[in-house]
Amino acid sequence: MKKQFVLCIAVLSGMAGFGQALQQAGINPFAYKIEKKLIAHKGAVASAHPLASLVGAAILKQGGNAFDAAIATQLALAVVYPNAGNLGGGGFLVGQLSNGKQLAIDYREKAPAAAHKDLYIESNGQANTEKSQLGHLAAGVPGTVAGLFASYPYAKLSFDKLINPAIELATNGFCITAAEARGLNAIQNDLKKYNTQAPVFLKEQGWKEGDTLRQPQLAATLKRITEKGKAGFYEGETAQLIVEEMRRGNGIISLEDLKNYKAVSRTPHRFAYKDVVIVSMPMPSSGGLLLNQMMKIVEDKNLKSMGFHSLASVQLMTEVMRRAYADRAEYMGDADFYPVPVRELVTPGYIKMRMKDYNPEKATDSKQVHPGKPLPKESDETTHLSVMDGQGNAVAVTTTLNNSYGSRTVIGGAGFFINDEMDDFSVRPGVPNMYGALGGEANSIQPGKRMLSSMTPTIVTKNGKPYIVVGTPGGTTIPNQVFQTLINLLEFDLSAEDAVYKPKFHHQWLPDELVTEKGFPEEIKMSLKTMGYQLARERNSIGRTELIRVLQDGKLEVIADRRGDDSVAGF
Ligand code: GLY
């Protein structure tokens, strides 16, 4: 087992003050531990926060399945992990049922009906990315609550049981970790600037580890959802509060936008890789398609013989990333609005042709790499959770507010951050979004359209059964991280821990630079430089991957990323 930390000392005398659901589950929100690794026999959850993972595991113990646990974990994250857990954002779920059925649920935010292509273009013709990233106008119509209810038909327990722990955490509070205190302190000025009413997250004297965070307005919103279901969010008082907040801050989400929001069931993006099948998210996420392109390009390249973090494997994978992301910028967007050539971008002929100009001796110049010409048909902040139960159900969920704490605007009276997902659209061709990613017509703003995402919740199956459940936050780095984690496991035979924990790297075509994570081998960086690679400033950390792998004896190996407060729970 990895080391465990007790975070806070109990401030209440007995468990009774925590609420009945938490008490029954034996969860103390004022004294909890971070657990990084677990071997589970019957079911497990890995998520960004220990309390959320404990809630999910308790639901499994109470007879819930992986879908119950995923719903309860997301609701708990909306309370205990406000920088990315959310009611005011959106997400994607990829699942496999015990009967083998696979599904993808899209609850991505949508552009409000009043949005248009030039929403962020000022009268001088310049794009105003402050408005697409911060404050009311940055918000897309949130999808998370619709997503929870779209996945509920696959669950077993009453919705009350799934939401009660979150209500109790919001009502009675929980103690925050050092990382949460740092995160909240870093946004205090933005909270003043982009809110019309003082939110609970604002604290003049600053937050510190062990402080109690109580969110009564959020608790009331959760109770309305308990009473009225989806309508408790998209209609009635909560919808009214969202629209009033928009009016006070010049946002454009309307009552109709909220009432009309629907989560969509989609066919998962699926492809074979050697002896496994990879099941991931289709458009409007670029994740599944990018992963497919990259894995298919390397499938016959014998990465294994090159070795993990060898110059040859890192250089090849970088060039693969460069080419796939060039296609992302040109072709990918909401396929309900734009004809994304999904199958054409992964035909064997195209995959072969894409690396024609690859030179293993030197960096390709991104200026010379253009989005490919598909052949005619041959055929900062986000959060991820991985869940498996003892009945053969597996769920991978990635949800997001986009930036950490979204637009930094909290809906007055309703107590949750609203997203700044509009920045994931291409606000104008040639203007990079907050991840430096470019886009064109495929991802331009249109009313009701979903913005292109990189979220890549993924299940790998072997002989038809779930084998790996994986995903991570990290904006445009997400597909590259899932790619590396899978290659680390499937080709380099790394342990599950190493596959997640070893330093990662990232290239996204433009800007033409290779990003490496702290701890990445210096000698490889030096060699890459001599081959012509531009190295970006090293990042302290890239993503936060949550992984479950089924071992040969059927037990579950569960890994929470070392890079945050991420934690596992199970039994
Ligand atoms: N907001 C990050 C993503 O959806 O990719």
mmCIF file of C-alpha atoms in Angstrom, residues 112-365:
data_model
loop_
_atom_site.group_PDB
_atom_site.id
_atom_site.type_symbol
_atom_site.label_atom_id
_atom_site.label_comp_id
_atom_site.label_asym_id
_atom_site.label_seq_id
_atom_site.Cartn_x
_atom_site.Cartn_y
_atom_site.Cartn_z
ATOM 1 C CA PRO A 112 -26.790 28.858 -25.476
ATOM 2 C CA ALA A 113 -29.344 29.724 -28.175
ATOM 3 C CA ALA A 114 -28.178 33.365 -28.122
ATOM 4 C CA ALA A 115 -24.554 32.380 -28.866
ATOM 5 C CA HIS A 116 -23.056 33.020 -32.290
ATOM 6 C CA LYS A 117 -19.799 32.629 -34.143
ATOM 7 C CA ASP A 118 -18.469 36.071 -33.186
ATOM 8 C CA LEU A 119 -19.617 36.045 -29.574
ATOM 9 C CA TYR A 120 -16.131 36.855 -28.315
ATOM 10 C CA ILE A 121 -15.034 39.159 -31.138
ATOM 11 C CA GLU A 122 -14.799 42.818 -30.079
ATOM 12 C CA SER A 123 -15.641 45.795 -32.322
ATOM 13 C CA ASN A 124 -11.919 46.130 -33.152
ATOM 14 C CA GLY A 125 -12.019 42.608 -34.615
ATOM 15 C CA GLN A 126 -9.938 41.080 -31.830
ATOM 16 C CA ALA A 127 -11.020 37.970 -29.916
ATOM 17 C CA ASN A 128 -11.599 38.643 -26.224
ATOM 18 C CA THR A 129 -10.529 35.442 -24.488
ATOM 19 C CA GLU A 130 -11.124 36.900 -21.022
ATOM 20 C CA LYS A 131 -14.823 36.752 -21.856
ATOM 21 C CA SER A 132 -14.631 33.175 -23.144
ATOM 22 C CA GLN A 133 -12.706 32.035 -20.060
ATOM 23 C CA LEU A 134 -13.934 34.038 -17.085
ATOM 24 C CA GLY A 135 -17.294 35.230 -15.867
ATOM 25 C CA HIS A 136 -20.874 34.731 -16.968
ATOM 26 C CA LEU A 137 -20.500 34.892 -20.764
ATOM 27 C CA ALA A 138 -17.986 32.014 -20.705
ATOM 28 C CA ALA A 139 -20.655 29.552 -19.575
ATOM 29 C CA GLY A 140 -22.210 26.872 -21.738
ATOM 30 C CA VAL A 141 -25.549 25.291 -20.797
ATOM 31 C CA PRO A 142 -24.554 22.773 -18.105
ATOM 32 C CA GLY A 143 -25.069 19.056 -18.728
ATOM 33 C CA THR A 144 -23.954 17.226 -15.588
ATOM 34 C CA VAL A 145 -27.332 16.795 -13.878
ATOM 35 C CA ALA A 146 -28.931 15.545 -17.119
ATOM 36 C CA GLY A 147 -26.001 13.125 -17.439
ATOM 37 C CA LEU A 148 -26.555 11.730 -13.960
ATOM 38 C CA PHE A 149 -30.189 11.024 -14.793
ATOM 39 C CA ALA A 150 -29.286 9.569 -18.199
ATOM 40 C CA SER A 151 -27.051 7.001 -16.494
ATOM 41 C CA TYR A 152 -29.518 6.322 -13.644
ATOM 42 C CA PRO A 153 -31.556 3.690 -15.582
ATOM 43 C CA TYR A 154 -28.478 1.426 -15.359
ATOM 44 C CA ALA A 155 -28.253 1.871 -11.572
ATOM 45 C CA LYS A 156 -30.044 -0.171 -8.899
ATOM 46 C CA LEU A 157 -30.513 1.907 -5.750
ATOM 47 C CA SER A 158 -32.922 4.777 -5.069
ATOM 48 C CA PHE A 159 -31.629 8.176 -6.192
ATOM 49 C CA ASP A 160 -32.017 9.440 -2.592
ATOM 50 C CA LYS A 161 -29.408 6.958 -1.452
ATOM 51 C CA LEU A 162 -26.988 8.196 -4.103
ATOM 52 C CA ILE A 163 -27.419 11.901 -3.394
ATOM 53 C CA ASN A 164 -27.770 11.897 0.414
ATOM 54 C CA PRO A 165 -24.034 11.705 1.162
ATOM 55 C CA ALA A 166 -23.486 14.775 -1.035
ATOM 56 C CA ILE A 167 -26.299 16.658 0.710
ATOM 57 C CA GLU A 168 -24.778 15.846 4.090
ATOM 58 C CA LEU A 169 -21.291 16.892 2.981
ATOM 59 C CA ALA A 170 -22.679 20.207 1.735
ATOM 60 C CA THR A 171 -24.886 20.807 4.786
ATOM 61 C CA ASN A 172 -22.564 19.821 7.626
ATOM 62 C CA GLY A 173 -19.304 20.506 5.844
ATOM 63 C CA PHE A 174 -16.022 18.682 5.508
ATOM 64 C CA CYS A 175 -12.464 19.677 6.175
ATOM 65 C CA ILE A 176 -10.433 20.788 3.203
ATOM 66 C CA THR A 177 -7.012 19.504 2.196
ATOM 67 C CA ALA A 178 -3.895 21.649 1.786
ATOM 68 C CA ALA A 179 -4.255 21.467 -2.004
ATOM 69 C CA GLU A 180 -7.869 22.657 -1.809
ATOM 70 C CA ALA A 181 -6.840 25.553 0.442
ATOM 71 C CA ARG A 182 -4.150 26.540 -2.077
ATOM 72 C CA GLY A 183 -6.612 26.267 -4.968
ATOM 73 C CA LEU A 184 -9.229 28.440 -3.282
ATOM 74 C CA ASN A 185 -6.652 31.015 -2.174
ATOM 75 C CA ALA A 186 -5.380 31.298 -5.751
ATOM 76 C CA ILE A 187 -8.802 32.404 -7.051
ATOM 77 C CA GLN A 188 -9.820 34.916 -4.364
ATOM 78 C CA ASN A 189 -9.348 37.936 -6.668
ATOM 79 C CA ASP A 190 -11.286 36.254 -9.471
ATOM 80 C CA LEU A 191 -14.064 35.401 -7.021
ATOM 81 C CA LYS A 192 -14.381 39.112 -6.227
ATOM 82 C CA LYS A 193 -14.220 40.140 -9.865
ATOM 83 C CA TYR A 194 -16.543 37.621 -11.495
ATOM 84 C CA ASN A 195 -19.325 37.281 -8.924
ATOM 85 C CA THR A 196 -22.382 39.407 -8.294
ATOM 86 C CA GLN A 197 -22.904 37.977 -4.786
ATOM 87 C CA ALA A 198 -20.210 36.868 -2.323
ATOM 88 C CA PRO A 199 -19.849 33.064 -2.590
ATOM 89 C CA VAL A 200 -18.928 30.778 0.343
ATOM 90 C CA PHE A 201 -15.551 30.207 -1.289
ATOM 91 C CA LEU A 202 -14.531 33.816 -0.638
ATOM 92 C CA LYS A 203 -12.525 34.184 2.577
ATOM 93 C CA GLU A 204 -10.744 37.419 3.446
ATOM 94 C CA GLN A 205 -8.227 35.809 5.808
ATOM 95 C CA GLY A 206 -7.503 32.962 3.367
ATOM 96 C CA TRP A 207 -8.126 29.220 3.533
ATOM 97 C CA LYS A 208 -5.906 26.700 5.283
ATOM 98 C CA GLU A 209 -5.719 22.940 5.462
ATOM 99 C CA GLY A 210 -8.279 21.569 7.916
ATOM 100 C CA ASP A 211 -10.737 24.477 7.534
ATOM 101 C CA THR A 212 -14.370 23.430 7.313
ATOM 102 C CA LEU A 213 -16.218 24.186 4.067
ATOM 103 C CA ARG A 214 -20.022 24.233 4.413
ATOM 104 C CA GLN A 215 -22.182 24.944 1.352
ATOM 105 C CA PRO A 216 -25.815 25.503 2.427
ATOM 106 C CA GLN A 217 -26.939 26.905 -0.948
ATOM 107 C CA LEU A 218 -25.481 23.913 -2.766
ATOM 108 C CA ALA A 219 -27.199 21.609 -0.240
ATOM 109 C CA ALA A 220 -30.537 23.294 -1.059
ATOM 110 C CA THR A 221 -29.896 22.804 -4.808
ATOM 111 C CA LEU A 222 -29.125 19.122 -4.236
ATOM 112 C CA LYS A 223 -32.347 18.775 -2.218
ATOM 113 C CA ARG A 224 -34.351 20.274 -5.101
ATOM 114 C CA ILE A 225 -32.774 17.661 -7.391
ATOM 115 C CA THR A 226 -33.757 14.931 -4.904
ATOM 116 C CA GLU A 227 -37.353 16.150 -4.863
ATOM 117 C CA LYS A 228 -37.879 16.954 -8.539
ATOM 118 C CA GLY A 229 -35.229 14.966 -10.370
ATOM 119 C CA LYS A 230 -33.741 16.581 -13.482
ATOM 120 C CA ALA A 231 -36.394 19.324 -13.302
ATOM 121 C CA GLY A 232 -35.027 20.291 -9.878
ATOM 122 C CA PHE A 233 -32.074 21.713 -11.770
ATOM 123 C CA TYR A 234 -33.261 22.600 -15.289
ATOM 124 C CA GLU A 235 -36.607 24.104 -14.237
ATOM 125 C CA GLY A 236 -38.105 25.864 -11.249
ATOM 126 C CA GLU A 237 -36.052 27.594 -8.592
ATOM 127 C CA THR A 238 -32.576 26.422 -9.654
ATOM 128 C CA ALA A 239 -33.148 27.394 -13.293
ATOM 129 C CA GLN A 240 -34.505 30.737 -12.141
ATOM 130 C CA LEU A 241 -31.408 31.325 -9.980
ATOM 131 C CA ILE A 242 -29.112 30.498 -12.921
ATOM 132 C CA VAL A 243 -30.930 32.881 -15.249
ATOM 133 C CA GLU A 244 -31.038 35.672 -12.645
ATOM 134 C CA GLU A 245 -27.286 35.239 -12.148
ATOM 135 C CA MET A 246 -26.807 35.446 -15.933
ATOM 136 C CA ARG A 247 -28.842 38.642 -16.044
ATOM 137 C CA ARG A 248 -26.804 40.250 -13.248
ATOM 138 C CA GLY A 249 -23.521 39.350 -14.968
ATOM 139 C CA ASN A 250 -24.396 39.724 -18.668
ATOM 140 C CA GLY A 251 -24.451 35.996 -19.386
ATOM 141 C CA ILE A 252 -26.779 34.540 -22.010
ATOM 142 C CA ILE A 253 -28.103 31.223 -20.664
ATOM 143 C CA SER A 254 -31.914 31.369 -20.722
ATOM 144 C CA LEU A 255 -34.718 29.367 -19.097
ATOM 145 C CA GLU A 256 -35.399 27.766 -22.516
ATOM 146 C CA ASP A 257 -31.734 26.755 -22.881
ATOM 147 C CA LEU A 258 -31.956 24.970 -19.544
ATOM 148 C CA LYS A 259 -35.319 23.342 -20.164
ATOM 149 C CA ASN A 260 -34.201 22.124 -23.596
ATOM 150 C CA TYR A 261 -30.903 20.597 -22.458
ATOM 151 C CA LYS A 262 -30.705 16.853 -23.065
ATOM 152 C CA ALA A 263 -27.943 14.343 -22.458
ATOM 153 C CA VAL A 264 -27.403 12.124 -25.505
ATOM 154 C CA SER A 265 -26.679 8.392 -25.717
ATOM 155 C CA ARG A 266 -24.008 7.823 -28.349
ATOM 156 C CA THR A 267 -22.289 4.836 -29.862
ATOM 157 C CA PRO A 268 -18.909 4.531 -28.171
ATOM 158 C CA HIS A 269 -15.789 4.987 -30.296
ATOM 159 C CA ARG A 270 -14.397 1.464 -30.456
ATOM 160 C CA PHE A 271 -11.320 -0.067 -32.067
ATOM 161 C CA ALA A 272 -9.145 -3.140 -31.757
ATOM 162 C CA TYR A 273 -5.531 -2.947 -30.644
ATOM 163 C CA LYS A 274 -3.722 -6.289 -30.808
ATOM 164 C CA ASP A 275 -5.590 -8.601 -28.388
ATOM 165 C CA VAL A 276 -7.732 -5.930 -26.710
ATOM 166 C CA VAL A 277 -10.610 -3.712 -27.751
ATOM 167 C CA ILE A 278 -10.537 -0.067 -26.701
ATOM 168 C CA VAL A 279 -13.861 1.626 -25.993
ATOM 169 C CA SER A 280 -13.799 5.387 -25.646
ATOM 170 C CA MET A 281 -15.739 8.603 -26.175
ATOM 171 C CA PRO A 282 -16.921 9.662 -29.652
ATOM 172 C CA MET A 283 -17.517 13.242 -30.844
ATOM 173 C CA PRO A 284 -17.971 15.819 -29.430
ATOM 174 C CA SER A 285 -14.867 14.509 -27.710
ATOM 175 C CA SER A 286 -11.762 14.255 -29.826
ATOM 176 C CA GLY A 287 -10.457 11.755 -27.257
ATOM 177 C CA GLY A 288 -11.614 8.445 -28.733
ATOM 178 C CA LEU A 289 -10.646 9.314 -32.286
ATOM 179 C CA LEU A 290 -7.220 10.718 -31.339
ATOM 180 C CA LEU A 291 -6.514 7.654 -29.217
ATOM 181 C CA ASN A 292 -7.566 5.439 -32.136
ATOM 182 C CA GLN A 293 -5.327 7.275 -34.628
ATOM 183 C CA MET A 294 -2.317 7.270 -32.315
ATOM 184 C CA MET A 295 -2.632 3.654 -31.199
ATOM 185 C CA LYS A 296 -3.181 2.397 -34.730
ATOM 186 C CA ILE A 297 -0.123 4.288 -36.004
ATOM 187 C CA VAL A 298 2.139 2.690 -33.377
ATOM 188 C CA GLU A 299 0.522 -0.773 -33.426
ATOM 189 C CA ASP A 300 3.045 -2.282 -35.860
ATOM 190 C CA LYS A 301 6.039 -0.180 -34.809
ATOM 191 C CA ASN A 302 7.351 -2.523 -32.103
ATOM 192 C CA LEU A 303 7.498 0.115 -29.383
ATOM 193 C CA LYS A 304 8.224 -2.654 -26.903
ATOM 194 C CA SER A 305 11.649 -3.283 -28.394
ATOM 195 C CA MET A 306 12.436 0.460 -28.303
ATOM 196 C CA GLY A 307 11.708 0.549 -24.561
ATOM 197 C CA PHE A 308 9.929 2.889 -22.156
ATOM 198 C CA HIS A 309 11.248 6.489 -22.157
ATOM 199 C CA SER A 310 13.861 5.572 -24.769
ATOM 200 C CA LEU A 311 14.793 8.258 -27.270
ATOM 201 C CA ALA A 312 13.316 6.200 -30.102
ATOM 202 C CA SER A 313 9.932 5.582 -28.454
ATOM 203 C CA VAL A 314 9.512 9.144 -27.144
ATOM 204 C CA GLN A 315 10.421 10.633 -30.530
ATOM 205 C CA LEU A 316 8.084 8.334 -32.429
ATOM 206 C CA MET A 317 5.188 8.945 -30.042
ATOM 207 C CA THR A 318 5.782 12.712 -30.219
ATOM 208 C CA GLU A 319 5.566 12.658 -34.018
ATOM 209 C CA VAL A 320 2.406 10.562 -33.821
ATOM 210 C CA MET A 321 0.857 13.117 -31.426
ATOM 211 C CA ARG A 322 1.858 15.994 -33.737
ATOM 212 C CA ARG A 323 0.032 14.502 -36.706
ATOM 213 C CA ALA A 324 -3.090 13.406 -34.830
ATOM 214 C CA TYR A 325 -3.515 16.850 -33.240
ATOM 215 C CA ALA A 326 -3.139 18.560 -36.638
ATOM 216 C CA ASP A 327 -6.184 16.536 -37.713
ATOM 217 C CA ARG A 328 -7.972 17.488 -34.500
ATOM 218 C CA ALA A 329 -7.630 21.188 -35.294
ATOM 219 C CA GLU A 330 -9.000 20.804 -38.800
ATOM 220 C CA TYR A 331 -11.632 18.102 -38.681
ATOM 221 C CA MET A 332 -12.976 17.613 -35.177
ATOM 222 C CA GLY A 333 -16.046 19.212 -33.609
ATOM 223 C CA ASP A 334 -19.631 18.357 -32.727
ATOM 224 C CA ALA A 335 -20.613 15.764 -35.352
ATOM 225 C CA ASP A 336 -24.287 16.774 -34.961
ATOM 226 C CA PHE A 337 -23.299 20.082 -36.604
ATOM 227 C CA TYR A 338 -20.265 19.292 -38.743
ATOM 228 C CA PRO A 339 -19.444 16.242 -40.902
ATOM 229 C CA VAL A 340 -16.427 14.938 -38.978
ATOM 230 C CA PRO A 341 -14.709 12.279 -41.160
ATOM 231 C CA VAL A 342 -14.341 9.893 -38.224
ATOM 232 C CA ARG A 343 -13.901 6.590 -40.077
ATOM 233 C CA GLU A 344 -11.855 8.178 -42.863
ATOM 234 C CA LEU A 345 -9.270 9.397 -40.340
ATOM 235 C CA VAL A 346 -8.531 5.852 -39.167
ATOM 236 C CA THR A 347 -8.597 3.766 -42.337
ATOM 237 C CA PRO A 348 -5.499 1.537 -42.671
ATOM 238 C CA GLY A 349 -4.463 3.466 -45.781
ATOM 239 C CA TYR A 350 -4.715 6.829 -44.052
ATOM 240 C CA ILE A 351 -2.920 5.596 -40.935
ATOM 241 C CA LYS A 352 -0.044 4.343 -43.100
ATOM 242 C CA MET A 353 0.106 7.501 -45.170
ATOM 243 C CA ARG A 354 0.049 9.822 -42.134
ATOM 244 C CA MET A 355 3.626 8.935 -41.127
ATOM 245 C CA LYS A 356 5.087 9.094 -44.641
ATOM 246 C CA ASP A 357 7.167 12.181 -43.866
ATOM 247 C CA TYR A 358 8.303 10.854 -40.484
ATOM 248 C CA ASN A 359 12.047 10.972 -39.930
ATOM 249 C CA PRO A 360 13.357 9.028 -36.908
ATOM 250 C CA GLU A 361 16.516 11.178 -36.929
ATOM 251 C CA LYS A 362 14.929 14.582 -36.586
ATOM 252 C CA ALA A 363 11.933 16.665 -35.537
ATOM 253 C CA THR A 364 9.320 17.308 -38.195
ATOM 254 C CA ASP A 365 8.417 21.001 -38.436
#
